[in-house]
Amino acid sequence: MAPTSPRLSAPAKSTPTFSPDKTSVVFVLGGPGAGKGTQCAKLVRDYGFTHLSAGDLLRAEQDREGSEFGDMIKEHIKDGIIVPMEVTVHLLENAILDKDEGRGRFLIDGFPRKMDQAVRFEEAVCPSKFVLFFDCPEEILTERLINRGKTSGRADDNAESIKKRFKTFVETSVPVVEYFDKQDKVVKIKAVKSPDEIYEEVKKRMGEKGFEMVKD
């Protein structure tokens, strides 16, 4: 029997917690294995971003002793199902607040994965600047993840979970990308070349969006 999802209070807000004038949020999306984490590390190094991985925050909460959401998160991740929106948004808001009270640049990796997450975050936490979308075919993603699974130790880096994760991505995250694209808020990157070649394109597009490098 699946565990009952704990309830998380979610009071309505008339304004977001953080102002986009002081807090720059860039969503980072792409299929599983698209290289989001690799590219985020380079952006942190060169542009002064703080990298927040929705997946990492969920896995940390899953393992945190005494977490009321731990069992539910574990079951959702194992089955390739998206964790309830309230939990993910709550964890991200707390993580932003922990970093200099939300001032600065934030990359949110692997989020939003559903429309309700996108709408809720922008209404309650902070409007995003744009979505950095890494586009890569399923066969390449699968090959990358199978290879990663040999050393990553992640329970979801196996063929069955990968197929579920990609299906979930197409059904739920692609509409999010299309939603932001209609607002001219998507930077689409072809993620099939080497990480360094991909990053050259990322840097070019970041410059077009007004982000300057802060590397010494």
mmCIF file of C-alpha atoms in Angstrom:
data_model
loop_
_atom_site.group_PDB
_atom_site.id
_atom_site.type_symbol
_atom_site.label_atom_id
_atom_site.label_comp_id
_atom_site.label_asym_id
_atom_site.label_seq_id
_atom_site.Cartn_x
_atom_site.Cartn_y
_atom_site.Cartn_z
ATOM 1 C CA MET A 1 0.000 0.000 0.000
ATOM 2 C CA ALA A 2 1.403 3.397 -1.012
ATOM 3 C CA PRO A 3 2.144 5.759 1.892
ATOM 4 C CA THR A 4 -0.288 8.561 2.483
ATOM 5 C CA SER A 5 1.162 11.909 1.420
ATOM 6 C CA PRO A 6 1.724 14.198 4.405
ATOM 7 C CA ARG A 7 -0.070 17.492 4.276
ATOM 8 C CA LEU A 8 1.928 20.668 3.884
ATOM 9 C CA SER A 9 0.335 23.957 4.773
ATOM 10 C CA ALA A 10 0.425 26.385 1.869
ATOM 11 C CA PRO A 11 -0.962 29.784 2.785
ATOM 12 C CA ALA A 12 -1.828 31.980 -0.168
ATOM 13 C CA LYS A 13 0.492 34.893 -0.869
ATOM 14 C CA SER A 14 -0.428 38.179 -2.490
ATOM 15 C CA THR A 15 3.184 38.787 -3.569
ATOM 16 C CA PRO A 16 6.213 36.520 -4.100
ATOM 17 C CA THR A 17 8.689 36.081 -1.241
ATOM 18 C CA PHE A 18 11.589 37.389 -3.363
ATOM 19 C CA SER A 19 11.712 40.347 -5.732
ATOM 20 C CA PRO A 20 13.098 39.689 -9.238
ATOM 21 C CA ASP A 21 14.917 43.016 -8.883
ATOM 22 C CA LYS A 22 17.160 41.464 -6.213
ATOM 23 C CA THR A 23 16.848 37.755 -6.967
ATOM 24 C CA SER A 24 17.614 36.309 -10.405
ATOM 25 C CA VAL A 25 16.144 32.843 -10.910
ATOM 26 C CA VAL A 26 16.933 30.772 -13.986
ATOM 27 C CA PHE A 27 15.118 27.461 -14.378
ATOM 28 C CA VAL A 28 17.204 24.658 -15.920
ATOM 29 C CA LEU A 29 15.306 21.900 -17.721
ATOM 30 C CA GLY A 30 16.180 18.962 -19.932
ATOM 31 C CA GLY A 31 15.578 15.244 -20.071
ATOM 32 C CA PRO A 32 17.317 12.936 -17.574
ATOM 33 C CA GLY A 33 20.977 12.785 -18.586
ATOM 34 C CA ALA A 34 20.934 16.000 -20.638
ATOM 35 C CA GLY A 35 23.926 17.314 -18.701
ATOM 36 C CA LYS A 36 22.139 19.923 -16.616
ATOM 37 C CA GLY A 37 24.352 19.407 -13.571
ATOM 38 C CA THR A 38 27.564 19.671 -15.587
ATOM 39 C CA GLN A 39 26.507 22.919 -17.237
ATOM 40 C CA CYS A 40 25.220 24.345 -13.952
ATOM 41 C CA ALA A 41 28.632 23.758 -12.352
ATOM 42 C CA LYS A 42 30.264 25.819 -15.098
ATOM 43 C CA LEU A 43 27.702 28.619 -14.683
ATOM 44 C CA VAL A 44 28.296 28.676 -10.933
ATOM 45 C CA ARG A 45 32.038 29.009 -11.535
ATOM 46 C CA ASP A 46 31.841 31.733 -14.169
ATOM 47 C CA TYR A 47 28.653 33.677 -13.420
ATOM 48 C CA GLY A 48 28.347 33.582 -9.636
ATOM 49 C CA PHE A 49 25.156 31.537 -9.556
ATOM 50 C CA THR A 50 24.044 29.414 -6.626
ATOM 51 C CA HIS A 51 23.062 25.988 -7.939
ATOM 52 C CA LEU A 52 19.941 24.443 -6.458
ATOM 53 C CA SER A 53 18.972 20.983 -7.675
ATOM 54 C CA ALA A 54 15.343 20.143 -7.009
ATOM 55 C CA GLY A 55 16.244 16.461 -7.213
ATOM 56 C CA ASP A 56 19.136 16.799 -4.760
ATOM 57 C CA LEU A 57 16.957 18.719 -2.303
ATOM 58 C CA LEU A 58 14.311 16.004 -2.512
ATOM 59 C CA ARG A 59 16.858 13.205 -2.056
ATOM 60 C CA ALA A 60 18.364 15.024 0.949
ATOM 61 C CA GLU A 61 14.912 15.450 2.466
ATOM 62 C CA GLN A 62 14.185 11.787 1.767
ATOM 63 C CA ASP A 63 17.259 10.805 3.802
ATOM 64 C CA ARG A 64 16.813 13.386 6.570
ATOM 65 C CA GLU A 65 16.064 11.696 9.871
ATOM 66 C CA GLY A 66 12.556 12.478 11.065
ATOM 67 C CA SER A 67 11.333 13.882 7.738
ATOM 68 C CA GLU A 68 7.567 13.590 7.388
ATOM 69 C CA PHE A 69 7.988 13.508 3.607
ATOM 70 C CA GLY A 70 10.857 10.982 3.366
ATOM 71 C CA ASP A 71 8.898 7.806 2.582
ATOM 72 C CA MET A 72 6.591 9.568 0.144
ATOM 73 C CA ILE A 73 9.530 11.149 -1.727
ATOM 74 C CA LYS A 74 11.319 7.791 -1.912
ATOM 75 C CA GLU A 75 8.312 6.053 -3.469
ATOM 76 C CA HIS A 76 7.743 8.843 -5.994
ATOM 77 C CA ILE A 77 11.391 8.935 -7.115
ATOM 78 C CA LYS A 78 11.557 5.125 -7.427
ATOM 79 C CA ASP A 79 8.435 5.080 -9.602
ATOM 80 C CA GLY A 80 9.518 8.075 -11.709
ATOM 81 C CA ILE A 81 6.533 10.088 -10.466
ATOM 82 C CA ILE A 82 6.757 13.802 -9.742
ATOM 83 C CA VAL A 83 6.715 14.673 -6.042
ATOM 84 C CA PRO A 84 3.746 16.845 -4.958
ATOM 85 C CA MET A 85 4.281 20.477 -5.911
ATOM 86 C CA GLU A 86 3.925 21.888 -2.393
ATOM 87 C CA VAL A 87 6.862 19.853 -1.087
ATOM 88 C CA THR A 88 9.285 20.804 -3.861
ATOM 89 C CA VAL A 89 8.388 24.509 -3.844
ATOM 90 C CA HIS A 90 8.682 24.595 -0.049
ATOM 91 C CA LEU A 91 12.175 23.041 -0.132
ATOM 92 C CA LEU A 92 13.339 25.427 -2.870
ATOM 93 C CA GLU A 93 12.025 28.505 -1.092
ATOM 94 C CA ASN A 94 13.860 27.512 2.086
ATOM 95 C CA ALA A 95 17.064 26.844 0.131
ATOM 96 C CA ILE A 96 16.945 30.283 -1.527
ATOM 97 C CA LEU A 97 16.287 31.943 1.808
ATOM 98 C CA ASP A 98 19.291 30.158 3.309
ATOM 99 C CA LYS A 99 21.592 31.731 0.691
ATOM 100 C CA ASP A 100 22.112 35.358 1.747
ATOM 101 C CA GLU A 101 18.379 35.745 2.349
ATOM 102 C CA GLY A 102 17.632 35.156 -1.316
ATOM 103 C CA ARG A 103 19.829 37.865 -2.824
ATOM 104 C CA GLY A 104 21.813 36.992 -5.932
ATOM 105 C CA ARG A 105 21.636 34.576 -8.846
ATOM 106 C CA PHE A 106 20.058 31.132 -8.604
ATOM 107 C CA LEU A 107 20.014 28.232 -11.040
ATOM 108 C CA ILE A 108 17.186 25.839 -10.236
ATOM 109 C CA ASP A 109 18.087 22.564 -11.860
ATOM 110 C CA GLY A 110 15.343 20.102 -12.832
ATOM 111 C CA PHE A 111 12.492 22.477 -12.049
ATOM 112 C CA PRO A 112 9.679 23.222 -12.773
ATOM 113 C CA ARG A 113 8.686 19.780 -14.010
ATOM 114 C CA LYS A 114 4.938 20.444 -14.131
ATOM 115 C CA MET A 115 2.716 23.410 -14.848
ATOM 116 C CA ASP A 116 1.454 23.652 -11.270
ATOM 117 C CA GLN A 117 5.059 23.910 -10.040
ATOM 118 C CA ALA A 118 5.819 26.673 -12.538
ATOM 119 C CA VAL A 119 2.769 28.755 -11.684
ATOM 120 C CA ARG A 120 3.056 28.222 -7.926
ATOM 121 C CA PHE A 121 6.758 29.093 -7.752
ATOM 122 C CA GLU A 122 6.431 32.296 -9.768
ATOM 123 C CA GLU A 123 3.404 33.443 -7.782
ATOM 124 C CA ALA A 124 4.675 32.524 -4.320
ATOM 125 C CA VAL A 125 8.489 32.529 -4.458
ATOM 126 C CA CYS A 126 9.984 34.555 -7.335
ATOM 127 C CA PRO A 127 9.295 35.198 -11.036
ATOM 128 C CA SER A 128 12.001 33.589 -13.182
ATOM 129 C CA LYS A 129 14.212 35.368 -15.707
ATOM 130 C CA PHE A 130 14.032 32.528 -18.236
ATOM 131 C CA VAL A 131 14.277 28.759 -18.744
ATOM 132 C CA LEU A 132 17.584 27.259 -19.882
ATOM 133 C CA PHE A 133 16.429 24.166 -21.791
ATOM 134 C CA PHE A 134 18.893 21.428 -22.788
ATOM 135 C CA ASP A 135 17.381 19.496 -25.680
ATOM 136 C CA CYS A 136 18.668 15.974 -26.333
ATOM 137 C CA PRO A 137 17.217 12.837 -28.052
ATOM 138 C CA GLU A 138 16.041 9.940 -25.878
ATOM 139 C CA GLU A 139 18.535 7.422 -27.260
ATOM 140 C CA ILE A 140 21.499 9.630 -26.313
ATOM 141 C CA LEU A 141 20.047 10.317 -22.868
ATOM 142 C CA THR A 142 19.541 6.601 -22.233
ATOM 143 C CA GLU A 143 23.106 5.741 -23.240
ATOM 144 C CA ARG A 144 24.498 8.456 -20.962
ATOM 145 C CA LEU A 145 22.427 7.351 -17.972
ATOM 146 C CA ILE A 146 23.222 3.658 -18.367
ATOM 147 C CA ASN A 147 26.913 4.568 -18.325
ATOM 148 C CA ARG A 148 26.422 6.911 -15.362
ATOM 149 C CA GLY A 149 24.563 4.209 -13.468
ATOM 150 C CA LYS A 150 27.694 2.031 -13.428
ATOM 151 C CA THR A 151 29.301 4.440 -10.964
ATOM 152 C CA SER A 152 26.630 6.845 -9.656
ATOM 153 C CA GLY A 153 24.963 4.495 -7.195
ATOM 154 C CA ARG A 154 21.641 6.189 -7.952
ATOM 155 C CA ALA A 155 18.666 3.837 -7.764
ATOM 156 C CA ASP A 156 16.999 5.527 -10.756
ATOM 157 C CA ASP A 157 19.963 5.135 -13.156
ATOM 158 C CA ASN A 158 18.686 1.853 -14.610
ATOM 159 C CA ALA A 159 16.898 1.054 -17.869
ATOM 160 C CA GLU A 160 13.409 0.669 -16.374
ATOM 161 C CA SER A 161 13.555 3.875 -14.324
ATOM 162 C CA ILE A 162 15.142 5.803 -17.194
ATOM 163 C CA LYS A 163 12.257 4.910 -19.511
ATOM 164 C CA LYS A 164 9.727 6.011 -16.876
ATOM 165 C CA ARG A 165 11.622 9.248 -16.221
ATOM 166 C CA PHE A 166 11.813 10.189 -19.894
ATOM 167 C CA LYS A 167 8.108 9.448 -20.395
ATOM 168 C CA THR A 168 7.283 11.640 -17.394
ATOM 169 C CA PHE A 169 9.529 14.394 -18.759
ATOM 170 C CA VAL A 170 7.830 14.402 -22.163
ATOM 171 C CA GLU A 171 4.320 14.342 -20.702
ATOM 172 C CA THR A 172 4.784 16.940 -17.980
ATOM 173 C CA SER A 173 7.934 19.052 -18.482
ATOM 174 C CA VAL A 174 7.716 19.661 -22.228
ATOM 175 C CA PRO A 175 4.396 21.537 -21.774
ATOM 176 C CA VAL A 176 6.188 23.731 -19.187
ATOM 177 C CA VAL A 177 8.865 24.588 -21.750
ATOM 178 C CA GLU A 178 6.154 25.389 -24.305
ATOM 179 C CA TYR A 179 4.354 27.587 -21.736
ATOM 180 C CA PHE A 180 7.453 29.693 -21.093
ATOM 181 C CA ASP A 181 8.366 29.711 -24.783
ATOM 182 C CA LYS A 182 5.113 31.545 -25.510
ATOM 183 C CA GLN A 183 6.357 34.224 -23.093
ATOM 184 C CA ASP A 184 9.708 34.388 -24.941
ATOM 185 C CA LYS A 185 11.396 33.036 -21.800
ATOM 186 C CA VAL A 186 13.147 29.918 -23.152
ATOM 187 C CA VAL A 187 16.805 29.597 -24.146
ATOM 188 C CA LYS A 188 17.042 26.302 -26.042
ATOM 189 C CA ILE A 189 20.429 24.562 -26.203
ATOM 190 C CA LYS A 190 21.155 21.481 -28.334
ATOM 191 C CA ALA A 191 22.806 19.159 -25.819
ATOM 192 C CA VAL A 192 24.317 16.504 -28.081
ATOM 193 C CA LYS A 193 27.929 17.707 -28.362
ATOM 194 C CA SER A 194 30.682 17.596 -25.760
ATOM 195 C CA PRO A 195 30.139 19.482 -22.465
ATOM 196 C CA ASP A 196 32.676 22.153 -23.435
ATOM 197 C CA GLU A 197 31.092 22.708 -26.857
ATOM 198 C CA ILE A 198 27.652 22.940 -25.278
ATOM 199 C CA TYR A 199 28.931 25.455 -22.737
ATOM 200 C CA GLU A 200 30.278 27.743 -25.469
ATOM 201 C CA GLU A 201 26.707 28.039 -26.761
ATOM 202 C CA VAL A 202 25.403 28.532 -23.211
ATOM 203 C CA LYS A 203 27.823 31.433 -22.628
ATOM 204 C CA LYS A 204 26.777 33.070 -25.877
ATOM 205 C CA ARG A 205 23.108 32.845 -24.986
ATOM 206 C CA MET A 206 23.676 34.050 -21.408
ATOM 207 C CA GLY A 207 25.326 37.154 -22.808
ATOM 208 C CA GLU A 208 22.312 37.766 -25.023
ATOM 209 C CA LYS A 209 20.158 37.662 -21.877
ATOM 210 C CA GLY A 210 22.298 40.291 -20.159
ATOM 211 C CA PHE A 211 24.271 38.035 -17.818
ATOM 212 C CA GLU A 212 27.959 38.919 -17.589
ATOM 213 C CA MET A 213 30.668 36.619 -16.308
ATOM 214 C CA VAL A 214 32.012 37.398 -12.848
ATOM 215 C CA LYS A 215 35.002 35.046 -12.980
ATOM 216 C CA ASP A 216 38.273 36.593 -11.760
#
